[in-house]
mmCIF file of C-alpha atoms in Angstrom:
data_model
loop_
_atom_site.group_PDB
_atom_site.id
_atom_site.type_symbol
_atom_site.label_atom_id
_atom_site.label_comp_id
_atom_site.label_asym_id
_atom_site.label_seq_id
_atom_site.Cartn_x
_atom_site.Cartn_y
_atom_site.Cartn_z
ATOM 1 C CA MET N 742 0.039 -0.164 0.061
ATOM 2 C CA LYS N 743 1.366 3.295 -0.646
ATOM 3 C CA ASP N 744 2.100 6.011 1.894
ATOM 4 C CA LEU N 745 -0.489 8.500 2.025
ATOM 5 C CA ASN N 746 1.366 10.746 4.388
ATOM 6 C CA TYR N 747 2.515 13.038 1.618
ATOM 7 C CA LEU N 748 -1.073 13.708 0.337
ATOM 8 C CA GLY N 749 -2.131 14.691 3.595
ATOM 9 C CA ILE N 750 -4.865 11.809 3.790
ATOM 10 C CA ARG N 751 -5.507 11.037 7.139
ATOM 11 C CA LYS N 752 -5.733 7.092 8.544
ATOM 12 C CA MET N 753 -7.504 5.237 10.882
ATOM 13 C CA ASP N 754 -6.318 1.904 12.910
ATOM 14 C CA TYR N 755 -8.708 -0.668 13.700
ATOM 15 C CA ARG N 756 -8.940 -3.994 15.700
ATOM 16 C CA ILE N 757 -10.437 -6.793 14.089
ATOM 17 C CA THR N 758 -11.373 -10.905 14.678
ATOM 18 C CA TYR N 759 -11.647 -12.985 12.129
ATOM 19 C CA GLU N 760 -11.662 -16.766 10.766
ATOM 20 C CA HIS N 761 -9.534 -17.712 7.992
ATOM 21 C CA SER N 762 -8.756 -20.611 5.630
ATOM 22 C CA LEU N 763 -5.573 -21.290 3.279
ATOM 23 C CA VAL N 764 -5.208 -21.104 -0.061
ATOM 24 C CA ALA N 765 -4.949 -24.718 -0.175
ATOM 25 C CA ALA N 766 -7.588 -25.615 1.094
ATOM 26 C CA PRO N 767 -10.367 -22.790 1.040
ATOM 27 C CA ASN N 768 -13.374 -24.679 2.617
ATOM 28 C CA ASP N 769 -11.463 -25.876 5.655
ATOM 29 C CA PHE N 770 -11.116 -22.743 8.319
ATOM 30 C CA ILE N 771 -8.665 -23.383 10.526
ATOM 31 C CA VAL N 772 -7.353 -20.357 12.258
ATOM 32 C CA HIS N 773 -9.678 -17.891 14.553
ATOM 33 C CA VAL N 774 -7.772 -14.897 14.668
ATOM 34 C CA PRO N 775 -9.218 -13.097 18.314
ATOM 35 C CA SER N 776 -7.171 -9.649 17.814
ATOM 36 C CA GLN N 777 -5.489 -7.871 15.011
ATOM 37 C CA MET N 778 -4.479 -4.283 14.380
ATOM 38 C CA ILE N 779 -4.907 -3.320 10.899
ATOM 39 C CA CYS N 780 -3.411 -0.005 10.703
ATOM 40 C CA ASP N 781 -3.396 3.182 8.195
ATOM 41 C CA VAL N 782 -6.452 2.525 6.970
ATOM 42 C CA PRO N 783 -7.626 5.784 4.918
ATOM 43 C CA VAL N 784 -10.623 7.578 6.721
ATOM 44 C CA THR N 785 -11.876 8.138 3.169
ATOM 45 C CA VAL N 786 -13.120 4.467 3.040
ATOM 46 C CA PRO N 787 -16.575 4.365 3.490
ATOM 47 C CA ARG N 788 -17.584 2.336 6.668
ATOM 48 C CA ALA N 789 -20.248 0.182 4.771
ATOM 49 C CA LEU N 790 -17.173 -0.880 2.275
ATOM 50 C CA LEU N 791 -14.746 -1.199 5.538
ATOM 51 C CA PRO N 792 -14.770 -5.033 6.007
ATOM 52 C CA GLU N 793 -14.142 -5.610 2.527
ATOM 53 C CA PHE N 794 -11.450 -3.269 2.328
ATOM 54 C CA VAL N 795 -9.794 -5.189 5.360
ATOM 55 C CA ALA N 796 -10.201 -8.565 4.335
ATOM 56 C CA ASN N 797 -8.530 -7.384 0.878
ATOM 57 C CA LEU N 798 -5.684 -5.898 2.647
ATOM 58 C CA ILE N 799 -5.195 -9.093 4.787
ATOM 59 C CA ARG N 800 -5.068 -11.190 1.882
ATOM 60 C CA GLU N 801 -2.572 -8.818 0.049
ATOM 61 C CA ARG N 802 -0.166 -8.617 3.346
ATOM 62 C CA SER N 803 -0.640 -12.487 3.773
ATOM 63 C CA PRO N 804 -1.084 -14.343 0.022
ATOM 64 C CA SER N 805 -1.349 -17.908 1.727
ATOM 65 C CA ILE N 806 -4.948 -16.720 3.163
ATOM 66 C CA GLY N 807 -7.766 -17.846 1.425
ATOM 67 C CA ARG N 808 -11.178 -17.246 2.135
ATOM 68 C CA ILE N 809 -11.909 -15.066 5.438
ATOM 69 C CA ARG N 810 -15.190 -15.454 7.447
ATOM 70 C CA ASN N 811 -17.132 -13.571 10.682
ATOM 71 C CA LEU N 812 -14.605 -10.411 10.362
ATOM 72 C CA ARG N 813 -15.871 -8.112 12.759
ATOM 73 C CA ILE N 814 -14.355 -4.580 13.585
ATOM 74 C CA LEU N 815 -13.816 -4.362 17.240
ATOM 75 C CA SER N 816 -12.563 -0.726 17.576
#
């Protein structure tokens, strides 16, 4: 993700929880992540699109993750 500080775009940090599978076995949800901090989310992302944006960000950062389910924004 590009650094947006030089544009003066404010960013938010969110604590989330979710379950995920691996790319090799997309239907086998093997990991429950009880809490994870996602940093530097632009404030311009609409709240309704935030879960999808965060899920895509997780998959970009961890290519071995297949599907994500039960994603919740905690704070």
